[in-house]
Every structure is written in structure tokens, then in C-alpha cells.
XYZ file of C-alpha atoms in Angstrom:
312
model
C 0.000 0.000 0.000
C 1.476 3.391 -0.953
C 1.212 5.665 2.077
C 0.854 9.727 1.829
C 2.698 11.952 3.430
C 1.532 15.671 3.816
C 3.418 18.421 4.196
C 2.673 18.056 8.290
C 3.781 14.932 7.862
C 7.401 15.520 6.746
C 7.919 18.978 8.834
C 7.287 16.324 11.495
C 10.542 14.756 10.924
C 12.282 17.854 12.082
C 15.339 19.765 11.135
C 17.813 17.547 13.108
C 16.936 14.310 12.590
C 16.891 15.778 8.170
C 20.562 16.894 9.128
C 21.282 13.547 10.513
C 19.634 11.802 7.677
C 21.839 13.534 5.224
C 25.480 13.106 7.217
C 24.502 9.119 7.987
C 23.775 8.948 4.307
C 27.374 10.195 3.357
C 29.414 8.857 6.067
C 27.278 5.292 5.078
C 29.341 5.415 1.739
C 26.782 7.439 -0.674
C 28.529 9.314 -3.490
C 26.896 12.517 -5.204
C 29.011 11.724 -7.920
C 27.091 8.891 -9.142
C 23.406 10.582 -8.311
C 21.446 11.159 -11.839
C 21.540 14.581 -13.021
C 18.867 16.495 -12.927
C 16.980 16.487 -15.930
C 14.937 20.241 -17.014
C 11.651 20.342 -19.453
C 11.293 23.700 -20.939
C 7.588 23.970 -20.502
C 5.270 26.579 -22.060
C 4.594 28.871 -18.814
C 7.846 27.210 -16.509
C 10.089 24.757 -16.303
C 9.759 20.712 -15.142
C 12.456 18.940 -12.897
C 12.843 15.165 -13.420
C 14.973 14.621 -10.142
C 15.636 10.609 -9.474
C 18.044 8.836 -7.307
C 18.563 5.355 -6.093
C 20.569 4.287 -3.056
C 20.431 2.020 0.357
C 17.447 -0.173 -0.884
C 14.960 2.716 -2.037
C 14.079 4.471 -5.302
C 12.480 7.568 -5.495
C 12.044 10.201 -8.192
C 10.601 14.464 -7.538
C 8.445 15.974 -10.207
C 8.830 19.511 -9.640
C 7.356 22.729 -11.597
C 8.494 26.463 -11.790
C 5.778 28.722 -12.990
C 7.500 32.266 -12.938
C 3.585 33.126 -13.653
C 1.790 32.169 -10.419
C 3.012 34.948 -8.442
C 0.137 37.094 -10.297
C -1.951 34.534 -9.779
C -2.003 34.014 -6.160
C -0.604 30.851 -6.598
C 2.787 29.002 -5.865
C 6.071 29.386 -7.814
C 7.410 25.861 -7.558
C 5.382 22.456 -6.797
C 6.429 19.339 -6.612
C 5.597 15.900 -5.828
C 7.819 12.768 -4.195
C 7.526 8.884 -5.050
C 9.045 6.949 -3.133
C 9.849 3.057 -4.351
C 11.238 -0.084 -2.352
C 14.469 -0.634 -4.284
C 13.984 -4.539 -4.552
C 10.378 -4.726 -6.105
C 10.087 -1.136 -7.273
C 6.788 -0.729 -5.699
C 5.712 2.983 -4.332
C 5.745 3.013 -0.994
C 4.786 6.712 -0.353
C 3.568 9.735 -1.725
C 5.583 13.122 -0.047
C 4.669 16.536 -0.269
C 7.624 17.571 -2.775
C 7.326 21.378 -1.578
C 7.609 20.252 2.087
C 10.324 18.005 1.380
C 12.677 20.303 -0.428
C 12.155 22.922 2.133
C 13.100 20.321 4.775
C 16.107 18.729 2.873
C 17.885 22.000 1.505
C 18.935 23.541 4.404
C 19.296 19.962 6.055
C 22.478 19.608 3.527
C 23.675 23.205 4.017
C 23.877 22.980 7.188
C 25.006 18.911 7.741
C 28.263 20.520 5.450
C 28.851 22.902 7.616
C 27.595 21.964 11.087
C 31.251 21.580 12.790
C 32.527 24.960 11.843
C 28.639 26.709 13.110
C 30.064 24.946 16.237
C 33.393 25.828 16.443
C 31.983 29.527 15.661
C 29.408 29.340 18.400
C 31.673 28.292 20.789
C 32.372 31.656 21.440
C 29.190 31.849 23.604
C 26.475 34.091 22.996
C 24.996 32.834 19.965
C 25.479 33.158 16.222
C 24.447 36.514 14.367
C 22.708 35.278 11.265
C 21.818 37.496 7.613
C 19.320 36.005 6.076
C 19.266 37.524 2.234
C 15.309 36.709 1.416
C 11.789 36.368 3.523
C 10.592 33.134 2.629
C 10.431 29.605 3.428
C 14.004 28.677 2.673
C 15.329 31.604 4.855
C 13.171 30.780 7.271
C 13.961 26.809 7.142
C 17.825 28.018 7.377
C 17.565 29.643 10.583
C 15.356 26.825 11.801
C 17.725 24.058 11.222
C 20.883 26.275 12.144
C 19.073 26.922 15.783
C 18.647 22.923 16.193
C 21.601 22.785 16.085
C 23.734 25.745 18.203
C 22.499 28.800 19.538
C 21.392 32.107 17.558
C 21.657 35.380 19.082
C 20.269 37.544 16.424
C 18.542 37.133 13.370
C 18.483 39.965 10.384
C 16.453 39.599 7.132
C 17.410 41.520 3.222
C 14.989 42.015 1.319
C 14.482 43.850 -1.858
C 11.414 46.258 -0.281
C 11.018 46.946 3.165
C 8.025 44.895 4.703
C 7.110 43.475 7.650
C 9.718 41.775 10.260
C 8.836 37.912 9.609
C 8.825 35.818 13.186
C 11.928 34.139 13.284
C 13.962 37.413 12.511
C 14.982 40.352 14.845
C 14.499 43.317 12.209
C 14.166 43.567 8.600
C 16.260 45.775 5.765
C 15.784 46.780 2.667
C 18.889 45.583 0.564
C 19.639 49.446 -0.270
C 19.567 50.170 3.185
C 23.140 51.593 4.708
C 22.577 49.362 7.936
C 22.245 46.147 5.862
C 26.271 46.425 4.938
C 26.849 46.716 8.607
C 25.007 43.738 9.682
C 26.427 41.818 6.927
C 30.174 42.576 8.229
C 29.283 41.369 12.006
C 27.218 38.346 10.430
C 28.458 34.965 11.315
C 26.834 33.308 8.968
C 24.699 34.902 5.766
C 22.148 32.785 3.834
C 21.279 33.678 0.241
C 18.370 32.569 -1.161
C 17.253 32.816 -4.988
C 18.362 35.294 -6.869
C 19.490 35.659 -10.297
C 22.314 37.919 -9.474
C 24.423 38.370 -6.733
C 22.946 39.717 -3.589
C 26.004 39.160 -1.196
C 28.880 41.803 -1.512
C 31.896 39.516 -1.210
C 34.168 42.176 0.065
C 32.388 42.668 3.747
C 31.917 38.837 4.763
C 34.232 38.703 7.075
C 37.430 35.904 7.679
C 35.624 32.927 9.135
C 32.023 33.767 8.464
C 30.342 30.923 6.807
C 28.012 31.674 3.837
C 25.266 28.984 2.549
C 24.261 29.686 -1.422
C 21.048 27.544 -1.656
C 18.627 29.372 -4.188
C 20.090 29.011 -7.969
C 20.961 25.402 -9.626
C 21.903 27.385 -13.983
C 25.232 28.409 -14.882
C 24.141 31.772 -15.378
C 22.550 32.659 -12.293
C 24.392 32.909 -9.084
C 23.593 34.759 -5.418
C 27.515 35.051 -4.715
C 29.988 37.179 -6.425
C 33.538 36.480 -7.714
C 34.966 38.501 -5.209
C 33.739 36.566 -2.283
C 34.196 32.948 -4.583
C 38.014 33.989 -5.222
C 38.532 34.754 -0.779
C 36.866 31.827 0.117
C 37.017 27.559 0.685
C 34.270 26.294 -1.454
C 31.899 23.656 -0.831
C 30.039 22.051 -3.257
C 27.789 18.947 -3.580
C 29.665 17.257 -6.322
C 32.146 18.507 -9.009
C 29.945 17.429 -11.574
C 26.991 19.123 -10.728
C 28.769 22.498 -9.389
C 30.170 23.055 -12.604
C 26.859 22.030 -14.644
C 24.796 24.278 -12.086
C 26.007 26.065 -9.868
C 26.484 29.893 -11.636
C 28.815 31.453 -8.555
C 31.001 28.349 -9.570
C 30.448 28.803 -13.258
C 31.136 32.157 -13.160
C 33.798 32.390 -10.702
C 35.956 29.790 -12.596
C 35.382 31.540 -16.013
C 36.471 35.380 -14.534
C 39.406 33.517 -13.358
C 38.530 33.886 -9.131
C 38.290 30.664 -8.696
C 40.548 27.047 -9.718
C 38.476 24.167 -9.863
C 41.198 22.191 -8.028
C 40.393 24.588 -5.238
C 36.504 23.134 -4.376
C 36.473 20.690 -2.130
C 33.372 18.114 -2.443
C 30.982 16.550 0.286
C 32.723 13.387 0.077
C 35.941 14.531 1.168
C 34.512 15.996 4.120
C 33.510 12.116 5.407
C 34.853 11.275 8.630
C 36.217 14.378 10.028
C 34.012 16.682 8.418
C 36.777 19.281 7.312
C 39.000 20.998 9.276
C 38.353 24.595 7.586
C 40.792 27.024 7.159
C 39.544 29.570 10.332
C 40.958 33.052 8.208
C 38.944 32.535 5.094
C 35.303 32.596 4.538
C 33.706 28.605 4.342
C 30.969 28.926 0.990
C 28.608 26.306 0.945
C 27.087 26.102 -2.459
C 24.352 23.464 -3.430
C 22.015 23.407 -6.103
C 19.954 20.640 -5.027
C 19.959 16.591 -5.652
C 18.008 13.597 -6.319
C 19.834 12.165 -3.605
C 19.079 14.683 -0.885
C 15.471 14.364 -1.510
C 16.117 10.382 -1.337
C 17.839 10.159 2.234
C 15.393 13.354 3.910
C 12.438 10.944 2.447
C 13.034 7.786 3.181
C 13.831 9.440 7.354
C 10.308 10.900 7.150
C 9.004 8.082 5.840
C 10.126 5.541 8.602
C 9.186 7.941 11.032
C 5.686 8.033 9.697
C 5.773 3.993 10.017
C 7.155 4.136 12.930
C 10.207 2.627 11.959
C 13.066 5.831 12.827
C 16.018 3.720 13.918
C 15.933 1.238 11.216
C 19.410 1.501 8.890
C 19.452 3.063 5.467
């Protein structure tokens, strides 16, 4: 019987136990390398994702849609769907609210990259000052999974337009706004969500700051600039897909900034995680995977069956 998950139902598995999902997944052997790209539909109002992956006994494959159009409508930008299969007999096991799943998963891999330098920074005491570049549910679902993780002090969110402060935030900016430069210098850690162009000025993130890129998956769109691509140790998923992708890559390679020999992959990390130089900037770029999807799945799943504990 093929089982549905809501979107309630896969928030329910929580921003840790996504994290976890993701880091048991890597340190269990899983290579992005070998994940199947992601394929794109040019569609006549959007775009369709095709976004499969197969590992640890289960199959599952995201439909996804962006319909630049619906904001004028009143309806949602992206959708997207999850089917999950038993690897053996290729039978759907589950139906997952795509939207709630890639809201769960994305910062889940940001932050499962990154997770022993956000301690080593918080160690400090006092909490982390976060910039959060963007209002909606993937800034939000940053600072969600960062705080289940290590303490947050303060929370500031850049947006295009002035607006209302959203919950999880301490104050709002408009990105023109002279105080938003400031806040970005003392930040921690920034989060840029999608954006065509850069929103990030690479010259004021300071030495040791982290930076997560999560929005743009084209090579000619990116939220970071050369400037802060060329200072910093860059993360990426896989080579593969950073350099299919992942525009501040792209980009960065192409203006010269940045030597491909100089990213360092999620697979290298395994074991120890990365010991980060502590005087540059850590970038942590990811334009999304079949295989993230997979792991953050297949943990909400078992939790729905009651099955959490059971290996991957």
C-alpha cells in the first residue's frame, strides 16, 4: 500500500533528525558523484524537474514545476511531488509533499556541510548573528535548522522592499539600506536565497564567516559574487553538478577567481568533516539533488511507520 505523506507529515521529521539523515547517508558510503543529473523540461509557462536517485534499498524520483507566472496569480512558484519506491520490487511506498520536502532537505544539507565549523563559531558563547538575504520559506527553514543545532543570538532579514519583520527574525532591511552592509560585516553566517544575481557583496563577509548559497541550480545565475568565490574555501555537492549548475562556480571559474582544483566536495569531508581554514570565509554552495530528496524521504518516511532507527 502506498502511504501519503503531507506536508505536516514531513515537517514532522524535524530539522535535526533531516541533518542527521543527510550526514549518515554520506558517512554510510553514498557518493553525489554517481546521483542522476537532474533532468529540465522547458515547458510553455515554466520549467519541469525530473529529479531521481537510487541508493540504500529505495528508489524515489521528484516531479517539480516552476511557474514564474503564479506569483500574479495568487498561486505558488514551484510544486512538486515525491515517489518513493522499495528498491527490490520497485513498488511505491509513499507519496511526499515535494514542496515540504525540499524545504526540509535544503537547508538539512547546508547545514550537515557545515555543522562543525557553526560549532566551532558558536563556541564563542552568545549565539550566532545570522543574515538572512530573502523572507521566505528557505530563509526561514535556514535559521530553523541552524538553531537545532547551536544557539542564535540575532537574526536579520534583506529584502528587496522593506516589509514586515517575519517571526523568526529580529528586524528587517531593505537591501539598499546603509545598515544592511553593517550587519552583513558582524554576520556569522549569511544565507542567500534565490536570486538571479548576486545579492552578497563579497568584500564585507568577514574571515571565518560561513556563507550557505542555496537558491540558484543554472550556470548563469548565481547569489555570490567572484569577489567573495576567489577569498573563500568552497563547498560544493559534487564537481559534476557544481560546474553544470552552480552559476557562482560557473562564473567564478570563467572570470578567473576561482581554480576548480580549489573546491572541495561533500565526500571529502567524510569522517572528520573538514578541518576549515579559520581566516577565510567557508561557501557552501548546493544546487539541489536527487539524492538529498532520497535520504530526507526515506527518514520521514520511517518515522511516519514508525520505523526511525531502522538503517538506510
Amino acid at each position: 500500500m502506498t502511504v501519503t505523506l503531507e506536508a505536516a507529515d514531513v515537517f514532522a521529521l524535524g530539522p535535526a533528525a533531516a541533518v542527521a539523515a543527510v550526514r549518515e547517508a554520506l558517512a554510510g558510503g553514498l557518493d553525489p558523484d554517481g546521483d542522476v543529473p537532474r533532468a529540465v523540461v522547458r515547458l510553455a509557462h515554466g520549467q519541469g524537474l525530473l529529479m531521481p536517485s537510487e541508493s540504500g534499498g529505495w528508489f524515489g524520483v521528484k516531479i517539480a514545476t516552476v511557474a514564474p507566472g503564479n506569483a500574479a496569480r495568487g498561486l505558488r512558484r514551484i510544486n512538486a511531488t515525491y515517489l518513493l519506491h522499495d528498491s527490490a520490487t520497485l513498488t511505491p511506498v509513499a507519496l511526499l509533499d515535494g514542496v515540504a520536502l525540499t524545504t526540509l532537505r535544503t537547508p538539512a544539507v547546508s547545514v550537515a556541510a557545515c555543522l562543525d565549523r557553526l560549532r566551532a563559531l558558536a563556541d564563542g558563547g552568545g549565539g550566532l548573528r545570522l543574515v538572512v538575504f530573502g523572507a521566505g520559506p528557505q530563509g526561514e527553514w535556514h535559521v530553523a535548522t541552524i538553531r537545532a543545532h547551536v544557539p542564535v543570538a540575532d537574526v536579520t532579514v534583506v529584502t528587496r522592499r522593506r516589509g514586515p519583520v517575519p517571526g523568526w527574525a529580529d528586524r528587517r532591511l531593505a537591501a539598499d539600506a546603509a545598515g544592511a552592509a553593517n550587519w552583513v560585516r558582524r554576520a556569522d553566517v549569511v544565507v542567500a536565497t534565490s536570486a538571479r544575481e548576486p545579492v552578497v557583496d563579497g568584500r564585507l563577509v568577514r574571515d571565518g564567516a560561513v556563507v550557505l548559497a542555496v537558491g540558484s541550480h543554472e550556470p548563469d545565475a548565481r547569489e555570490l559574487d567572484s569577489v567573495l568565490m576567489g577569498r573563500a574555501t568552497v563547498l560544493v555537492e559534487s564537481r559534476a553538478t557544481a560546474l553544470r549548475e552552480a552559476g557562482d562556480v560557473v562564473m567564478a571559474v570563467h572570470e578567473g577567481s576561482l581554480a576548480l582544483d580549489d573546491l572541495v566536495t561533500l565526500v571529502e569531508l567524510t569522517g572528520s568533516w573538514a578541518d576549515f581554514p579559520a581566516d577565510r570565509p567557508l561557501v557552501v554552495k548546493t544546487c539541489g539533488m536527487g539524492w538529498q530528496d532520497l535520504v530526507v524521504a526515506v527518514a520521514a518516511h520511517r518515522r511516519k511507520e514508525g520505523r526511525p532507527g531502522e538503517p538506510s
